[in-house]
């Protein structure tokens, strides 16, 4: 077993782009939660970090939209957004681990796209900034199409994550796995600011109580009803597939209206 | 199918520093390089957010595009929900 740490985090950009518009107690709670997850990641001894993240029109467009894309570069630059409030930087990549994961996926009959040059937007840079700035480790970004229909189903994301988890179990490295995205939000839509607390509560419970059938069967329509950004919980479902005997433990959940997001951070613990 | 090209323009402004610089200096010059309908050009020229939304610009392209154009979140939401008043 070489997955030494697993967590799901929200990445909505208000956290750094316009932190001051959130109620201060909510902002403080999210910042404290990110600091706690960062500390736990650092003490886990992880030597590399696999990040299931969401495409936001940064690397892919409607000329080519892969369902899954595994990064295989030795570095990545980001953020692409000049307004994000995170300085542009170069993040080290673990090209060998990316290649190993790709080979394991193809051997298992799962054939994702791959890239030796991914640009990072807030979907990956917010977690990198908060979790790795003081403890930088090489990353393997895995982009999911959570953006443009059709998207990979929840069941497909879970199965993809399962294969990644098995490959990491065979790896000699100690690896942290992060899911980035969600929970409910409708960024840029007419309903921007709407947060679906019922969706978020059910999703959280399905991870803490490990109702994997509910995760695998979460419908596209139910995610869509919780806002376009809720499609990003596919990254958390992939993570759940990677750590199947681990139970979620909520670190923080805040429905932050000014950031227009149900902001969740969760760690996962192996069941003894 | 110029919705594709309309979104392509928004994406270029959002992500490509050279295209963004060109757009901010002279929007019409960049707009002229894309295959757009007159209605799409008009919506871009007047930054008609409601029209761009209805023309099919994805929310995650439109929102950052308006941030780069200096439009506040309040103004963005008011433009998309004209009936709610402001």
Short mmCIF file of C-alpha atoms in Angstrom, two decimals:
data_model
loop_
_atom_site.label_atom_id
_atom_site.label_comp_id
_atom_site.label_asym_id
_atom_site.label_seq_id
_atom_site.Cartn_x
_atom_site.Cartn_y
_atom_site.Cartn_z
CA UNK A 1 0.00 0.00 0.00
CA UNK A 2 1.68 3.18 -1.08
CA UNK A 3 -1.19 5.62 -1.07
CA UNK A 4 -0.31 7.41 2.15
CA UNK A 5 -2.81 10.25 2.03
CA UNK A 6 -6.11 11.09 0.32
CA UNK A 7 -8.28 14.19 0.40
CA UNK A 8 -10.97 15.96 -1.56
CA UNK A 9 -11.00 19.75 -1.74
CA UNK A 10 -13.01 22.47 -3.43
CA UNK A 11 -11.15 24.89 -5.67
CA UNK A 12 -13.61 27.69 -6.49
CA UNK A 13 -11.43 30.71 -7.25
CA UNK A 14 -13.05 33.20 -4.85
CA UNK A 15 -10.75 31.78 -2.16
CA UNK A 16 -7.83 33.74 -3.63
CA UNK A 17 -9.40 36.00 -6.27
CA UNK A 18 -11.93 37.72 -4.00
CA UNK A 19 -11.46 36.33 -0.47
CA UNK A 20 -12.65 39.57 1.16
CA UNK A 21 -16.25 39.25 -0.04
CA UNK A 22 -16.89 36.05 1.97
CA UNK A 23 -18.09 36.31 5.59
CA UNK A 24 -14.85 36.38 7.58
CA UNK A 25 -15.74 33.40 9.76
CA UNK A 26 -16.44 31.29 6.66
CA UNK A 27 -13.24 32.40 4.95
CA UNK A 28 -11.26 31.68 8.12
CA UNK A 29 -12.85 28.23 8.40
CA UNK A 30 -11.87 27.30 4.85
CA UNK A 31 -8.34 28.66 5.22
CA UNK A 32 -7.93 26.75 8.52
CA UNK A 33 -9.24 23.58 6.88
CA UNK A 34 -6.78 23.93 3.99
CA UNK A 35 -3.95 24.46 6.52
CA UNK A 36 -4.98 21.31 8.38
CA UNK A 37 -5.07 19.24 5.19
CA UNK A 38 -1.70 20.69 4.13
CA UNK A 39 -0.17 19.74 7.47
CA UNK A 40 -1.57 16.21 7.33
CA UNK A 41 -0.35 15.78 3.76
CA UNK A 42 3.16 16.93 4.80
CA UNK A 43 3.33 14.56 7.76
CA UNK A 44 2.13 11.63 5.63
CA UNK A 45 5.55 11.45 4.00
CA UNK A 46 4.09 11.58 0.49
CA UNK A 47 6.80 11.85 -2.18
CA UNK A 48 4.44 12.69 -5.07
CA UNK A 49 0.87 13.94 -5.45
CA UNK A 50 -1.70 12.67 -7.95
CA UNK A 51 -4.45 15.26 -8.49
CA UNK A 52 -7.79 14.41 -10.07
CA UNK A 53 -8.80 17.80 -11.40
CA UNK A 54 -11.32 19.47 -13.66
CA UNK A 55 -10.84 20.92 -17.10
CA UNK A 56 -12.03 24.56 -17.37
CA UNK A 57 -11.33 25.24 -21.08
CA UNK A 58 -7.63 25.72 -20.31
CA UNK A 59 -6.08 22.71 -22.01
CA UNK A 60 -8.98 21.46 -24.05
CA UNK A 61 -11.68 22.97 -26.19
CA UNK A 62 -14.39 21.64 -28.47
CA UNK A 63 -11.76 20.86 -31.11
CA UNK A 64 -10.73 18.01 -28.82
CA UNK A 65 -12.25 17.10 -25.48
CA UNK A 66 -10.86 14.00 -23.80
CA UNK A 67 -12.83 12.33 -21.02
CA UNK A 68 -9.64 11.74 -19.02
CA UNK A 69 -6.13 13.09 -19.61
CA UNK A 70 -3.08 12.02 -17.61
CA UNK A 71 -0.19 14.50 -17.29
CA UNK A 72 3.22 13.06 -18.06
CA UNK A 73 5.43 16.17 -17.89
CA UNK A 74 8.30 17.00 -15.57
CA UNK A 75 6.82 20.42 -14.87
CA UNK A 76 3.61 22.41 -15.27
CA UNK A 77 3.04 26.19 -15.35
CA UNK A 78 0.13 28.04 -13.82
CA UNK A 79 -2.16 29.62 -13.08
CA UNK A 80 -3.36 30.68 -16.50
CA UNK A 81 -5.77 33.23 -14.95
CA UNK A 82 -4.16 36.66 -14.35
CA UNK A 83 -6.94 37.52 -11.88
CA UNK A 84 -6.65 34.50 -9.60
CA UNK A 85 -4.44 36.07 -6.95
CA UNK A 86 -1.91 33.24 -7.07
CA UNK A 87 1.51 34.09 -8.54
CA UNK A 88 2.35 32.28 -11.76
CA UNK A 89 4.84 29.57 -10.96
CA UNK A 90 6.37 26.33 -12.22
CA UNK A 91 5.16 23.22 -10.43
CA UNK A 92 7.36 20.10 -10.63
CA UNK A 93 5.81 17.06 -12.29
CA UNK A 94 6.47 13.36 -11.74
CA UNK A 95 6.76 12.27 -15.37
CA UNK A 96 7.71 8.70 -14.46
CA UNK A 97 4.71 8.22 -12.19
CA UNK A 98 2.44 9.69 -14.88
CA UNK A 99 3.88 7.24 -17.41
CA UNK A 100 3.51 4.34 -14.97
CA UNK A 101 -0.15 5.22 -14.34
CA UNK A 102 -0.80 5.45 -18.08
CA UNK A 103 0.72 2.05 -18.70
CA UNK A 104 -1.31 0.52 -15.89
CA UNK A 105 -4.52 2.08 -17.23
CA UNK A 106 -3.88 0.87 -20.79
CA UNK A 107 -3.00 -2.61 -19.48
CA UNK A 108 -6.39 -2.61 -17.71
CA UNK A 109 -8.23 -1.67 -20.89
CA UNK A 110 -8.82 1.99 -19.94
CA UNK A 111 -7.37 4.29 -22.58
CA UNK A 112 -7.17 7.94 -21.50
CA UNK A 113 -5.61 10.80 -23.39
CA UNK A 114 -2.21 11.96 -22.18
CA UNK A 115 -0.22 15.17 -22.32
CA UNK A 116 3.38 16.23 -21.87
CA UNK A 117 2.33 19.88 -21.52
CA UNK A 118 -0.65 20.78 -19.41
CA UNK A 119 -1.31 24.31 -18.22
CA UNK A 120 -2.75 24.61 -14.77
CA UNK A 121 -5.75 26.79 -13.94
CA UNK A 122 -7.42 27.40 -10.59
CA UNK A 123 -8.72 23.82 -10.56
CA UNK A 124 -5.21 22.55 -9.89
CA UNK A 125 -3.44 25.72 -8.71
CA UNK A 126 -5.74 26.40 -5.74
CA UNK A 127 -4.95 23.01 -4.14
CA UNK A 128 -1.27 23.25 -5.14
CA UNK A 129 -1.07 26.73 -3.62
CA UNK A 130 -2.70 25.81 -0.32
CA UNK A 131 -1.43 22.23 0.09
CA UNK A 132 2.05 22.22 -1.44
CA UNK A 133 3.50 25.76 -1.37
CA UNK A 134 5.47 25.02 1.82
CA UNK A 135 6.10 21.36 1.01
CA UNK A 136 6.38 21.12 -2.77
CA UNK A 137 6.20 17.62 -4.24
CA UNK A 138 6.05 16.62 -7.90
CA UNK A 139 2.50 16.22 -9.16
CA UNK A 140 0.65 14.10 -11.69
CA UNK A 141 -2.41 16.05 -12.81
CA UNK A 142 -5.24 13.95 -14.20
CA UNK A 143 -7.82 16.12 -15.96
CA UNK A 144 -11.45 15.01 -16.13
CA UNK A 145 -14.00 16.41 -18.54
CA UNK A 146 -16.48 17.84 -16.05
CA UNK A 147 -17.30 20.63 -18.46
CA UNK A 148 -18.84 19.67 -21.77
CA UNK A 149 -21.44 17.03 -22.56
CA UNK A 150 -21.13 14.17 -22.87
CA UNK A 151 -18.98 13.65 -19.77
CA UNK A 152 -17.70 10.39 -18.29
CA UNK A 153 -20.31 8.81 -16.03
CA UNK A 154 -19.85 8.55 -12.27
CA UNK A 155 -19.38 4.81 -12.71
CA UNK A 156 -16.68 5.37 -15.31
CA UNK A 157 -14.89 7.84 -13.00
CA UNK A 158 -15.04 5.36 -10.12
CA UNK A 159 -13.64 2.58 -12.32
CA UNK A 160 -10.89 4.88 -13.61
CA UNK A 161 -9.96 5.76 -10.02
CA UNK A 162 -9.97 2.10 -9.02
CA UNK A 163 -7.38 1.34 -11.69
CA UNK A 164 -5.24 4.30 -10.63
CA UNK A 165 -5.46 3.12 -7.03
CA UNK A 166 -4.34 -0.40 -7.94
CA UNK A 167 -1.38 0.99 -9.92
CA UNK A 168 -0.36 3.19 -6.99
CA UNK A 169 -0.55 0.20 -4.65
CA UNK A 170 2.11 -1.42 -6.84
CA UNK A 171 4.26 1.72 -6.85
CA UNK A 172 7.35 1.96 -4.68
CA UNK A 173 6.64 5.61 -4.03
CA UNK A 174 4.56 7.04 -1.23
CA UNK A 175 1.82 8.96 -2.99
CA UNK A 176 -0.88 11.39 -1.91
CA UNK A 177 -4.07 11.49 -3.98
CA UNK A 178 -6.14 14.66 -4.12
CA UNK A 179 -9.53 15.24 -5.72
CA UNK A 180 -10.23 18.84 -6.66
CA UNK A 181 -13.63 20.32 -7.44
CA UNK A 182 -17.24 20.77 -6.35
CA UNK A 183 -19.24 20.61 -4.36
CA UNK A 184 -22.48 22.16 -5.63
CA UNK A 185 -22.03 25.42 -7.52
CA UNK A 186 -23.26 27.09 -10.69
CA UNK A 187 -20.38 29.34 -11.73
CA UNK A 188 -21.28 31.89 -14.35
CA UNK A 189 -24.80 30.55 -14.82
CA UNK A 190 -27.97 32.59 -14.38
CA UNK A 191 -28.29 30.76 -11.06
CA UNK A 192 -24.71 31.71 -10.05
CA UNK A 193 -24.61 31.67 -6.24
CA UNK A 194 -27.14 28.88 -5.86
CA UNK A 195 -25.84 26.15 -3.53
CA UNK A 196 -27.62 22.80 -3.30
CA UNK A 197 -27.18 21.89 0.36
CA UNK A 198 -29.18 18.68 0.00
CA UNK A 199 -26.96 17.44 -2.82
CA UNK A 200 -23.83 18.30 -0.85
CA UNK A 201 -25.05 16.64 2.35
CA UNK A 202 -25.97 13.43 0.54
CA UNK A 203 -22.71 13.34 -1.37
CA UNK A 204 -20.69 13.86 1.82
CA UNK A 205 -22.61 11.10 3.60
CA UNK A 206 -22.02 8.72 0.70
CA UNK A 207 -18.27 9.26 1.16
CA UNK A 208 -18.14 9.13 4.96
CA UNK A 209 -20.42 6.08 5.19
CA UNK A 210 -18.98 4.64 1.93
CA UNK A 211 -22.10 4.04 -0.03
CA UNK A 212 -20.16 3.20 -3.17
CA UNK A 213 -23.25 2.14 -5.12
CA UNK A 214 -24.68 5.62 -4.66
CA UNK A 215 -21.40 7.18 -5.79
CA UNK A 216 -21.15 4.97 -8.89
CA UNK A 217 -24.79 5.59 -9.78
CA UNK A 218 -24.88 9.35 -9.21
CA UNK A 219 -26.63 10.56 -12.34
CA UNK A 220 -25.49 13.29 -14.70
CA UNK A 221 -28.91 14.90 -14.29
CA UNK A 222 -28.63 15.06 -10.49
CA UNK A 223 -25.20 16.69 -10.73
CA UNK A 224 -26.49 19.13 -13.36
CA UNK A 225 -29.38 20.09 -11.11
CA UNK A 226 -26.85 21.05 -8.41
CA UNK A 227 -25.16 23.45 -10.87
CA UNK A 228 -22.67 23.08 -13.70
CA UNK A 229 -19.79 23.04 -11.19
CA UNK A 230 -21.28 20.05 -9.38
CA UNK A 231 -20.12 17.91 -12.31
CA UNK A 232 -16.69 18.29 -10.74
CA UNK A 233 -17.59 15.84 -7.96
CA UNK A 234 -16.61 13.26 -10.57
CA UNK A 235 -13.03 13.91 -9.36
CA UNK A 236 -14.06 12.93 -5.81
CA UNK A 237 -15.77 9.81 -7.16
CA UNK A 238 -12.53 8.85 -8.95
CA UNK A 239 -10.68 9.36 -5.66
CA UNK A 240 -13.22 7.21 -3.85
CA UNK A 241 -12.53 4.49 -6.42
CA UNK A 242 -8.79 4.79 -5.74
CA UNK A 243 -9.15 4.36 -1.96
CA UNK A 244 -12.05 1.95 -1.66
CA UNK A 245 -11.49 0.85 1.92
CA UNK A 246 -10.98 4.37 3.18
CA UNK A 247 -13.74 6.40 4.79
CA UNK A 248 -14.20 10.11 4.29
CA UNK A 249 -13.85 12.43 7.28
CA UNK A 250 -15.22 15.93 6.78
CA UNK A 251 -12.74 18.64 7.70
CA UNK A 252 -14.94 21.57 6.73
CA UNK A 253 -18.07 22.35 4.78
CA UNK A 254 -19.20 25.92 4.23
CA UNK A 255 -21.93 27.08 1.87
CA UNK A 256 -20.27 30.36 0.86
CA UNK A 257 -22.71 32.44 -1.12
CA UNK A 258 -20.28 35.19 -2.20
CA UNK A 259 -17.89 32.54 -3.55
CA UNK A 260 -20.95 30.84 -5.06
CA UNK A 261 -19.85 27.42 -3.84
CA UNK A 262 -20.55 24.67 -1.33
CA UNK A 263 -16.92 24.62 -0.19
CA UNK A 264 -15.88 21.21 1.14
CA UNK A 265 -12.62 19.69 2.38
CA UNK A 266 -12.49 16.01 3.35
CA UNK A 267 -9.70 13.63 4.31
CA UNK A 268 -9.93 9.87 3.93
CA UNK A 269 -8.74 7.34 6.51
CA UNK A 270 -8.01 3.66 5.91
CA UNK A 271 -10.35 1.43 7.88
CA UNK A 272 -8.38 -0.52 10.45
CA UNK B 1 -22.13 26.58 -35.95
CA UNK B 2 -20.40 29.86 -35.16
CA UNK B 3 -21.13 29.29 -31.47
CA UNK B 4 -17.90 27.31 -31.70
CA UNK B 5 -15.98 30.33 -32.97
CA UNK B 6 -17.61 32.71 -30.52
CA UNK B 7 -16.47 30.52 -27.65
CA UNK B 8 -13.07 30.15 -29.27
CA UNK B 9 -12.64 33.92 -29.18
CA UNK B 10 -13.64 34.12 -25.51
CA UNK B 11 -11.22 31.32 -24.69
CA UNK B 12 -8.38 33.06 -26.55
CA UNK B 13 -8.94 36.27 -24.58
CA UNK B 14 -9.16 34.34 -21.31
CA UNK B 15 -6.11 32.12 -21.77
CA UNK B 16 -3.75 33.52 -24.39
CA UNK B 17 -1.82 36.59 -23.18
CA UNK B 18 -1.07 37.78 -26.74
CA UNK B 19 -4.71 37.52 -27.83
CA UNK B 20 -5.80 39.20 -24.60
CA UNK B 21 -3.42 42.11 -25.15
CA UNK B 22 -4.66 42.53 -28.71
CA UNK B 23 -8.30 42.36 -27.63
CA UNK B 24 -7.88 44.89 -24.81
CA UNK B 25 -6.02 47.29 -27.13
CA UNK B 26 -8.46 46.95 -30.04
CA UNK B 27 -11.38 44.54 -29.57
CA UNK B 28 -12.66 44.87 -33.15
CA UNK B 29 -9.31 43.85 -34.58
CA UNK B 30 -9.36 40.53 -32.73
CA UNK B 31 -13.09 40.01 -33.29
CA UNK B 32 -12.58 40.39 -37.05
CA UNK B 33 -10.30 37.35 -37.06
CA UNK B 34 -13.07 34.95 -36.03
CA UNK B 35 -15.90 33.50 -38.11
CA UNK B 36 -18.87 35.12 -36.42
CA UNK B 37 -22.38 36.21 -37.30
CA UNK B 38 -23.34 39.88 -37.23
CA UNK B 39 -25.36 39.22 -34.07
CA UNK B 40 -22.36 37.68 -32.36
CA UNK B 41 -20.11 40.59 -33.38
CA UNK B 42 -22.68 43.03 -32.09
CA UNK B 43 -22.99 41.22 -28.75
CA UNK B 44 -19.23 41.22 -28.38
CA UNK B 45 -18.85 44.87 -29.41
CA UNK B 46 -21.41 46.00 -26.85
CA UNK B 47 -20.42 43.39 -24.22
CA UNK B 48 -24.06 42.32 -24.05
CA UNK B 49 -23.66 39.60 -21.42
CA UNK B 50 -27.25 38.39 -21.61
CA UNK B 51 -27.01 38.04 -25.39
CA UNK B 52 -23.64 36.26 -25.23
CA UNK B 53 -25.14 33.82 -22.73
CA UNK B 54 -28.11 33.16 -25.01
CA UNK B 55 -25.77 32.77 -27.98
CA UNK B 56 -24.34 29.79 -26.15
CA UNK B 57 -21.09 30.96 -24.59
CA UNK B 58 -20.37 28.45 -21.81
CA UNK B 59 -20.69 30.04 -18.35
CA UNK B 60 -17.10 29.11 -17.51
CA UNK B 61 -15.93 31.00 -20.60
CA UNK B 62 -18.30 33.94 -20.21
CA UNK B 63 -17.66 34.65 -16.53
CA UNK B 64 -13.84 34.91 -16.80
CA UNK B 65 -14.23 36.80 -20.08
CA UNK B 66 -16.23 39.45 -18.24
CA UNK B 67 -13.71 39.51 -15.37
CA UNK B 68 -11.01 40.38 -17.91
CA UNK B 69 -13.34 43.07 -19.28
CA UNK B 70 -13.55 44.60 -15.82
CA UNK B 71 -17.19 43.72 -15.19
CA UNK B 72 -18.02 43.17 -11.54
CA UNK B 73 -19.79 40.05 -10.29
CA UNK B 74 -22.82 42.14 -9.30
CA UNK B 75 -23.08 43.66 -12.76
CA UNK B 76 -22.60 40.24 -14.36
CA UNK B 77 -25.45 38.74 -12.37
CA UNK B 78 -27.70 41.75 -12.92
CA UNK B 79 -27.12 41.44 -16.67
CA UNK B 80 -28.10 37.77 -16.59
CA UNK B 81 -31.18 38.35 -14.43
CA UNK B 82 -32.65 41.58 -15.78
CA UNK B 83 -36.10 40.83 -14.38
CA UNK B 84 -34.79 40.66 -10.80
CA UNK B 85 -33.98 44.39 -10.92
CA UNK B 86 -31.05 46.05 -9.29
#
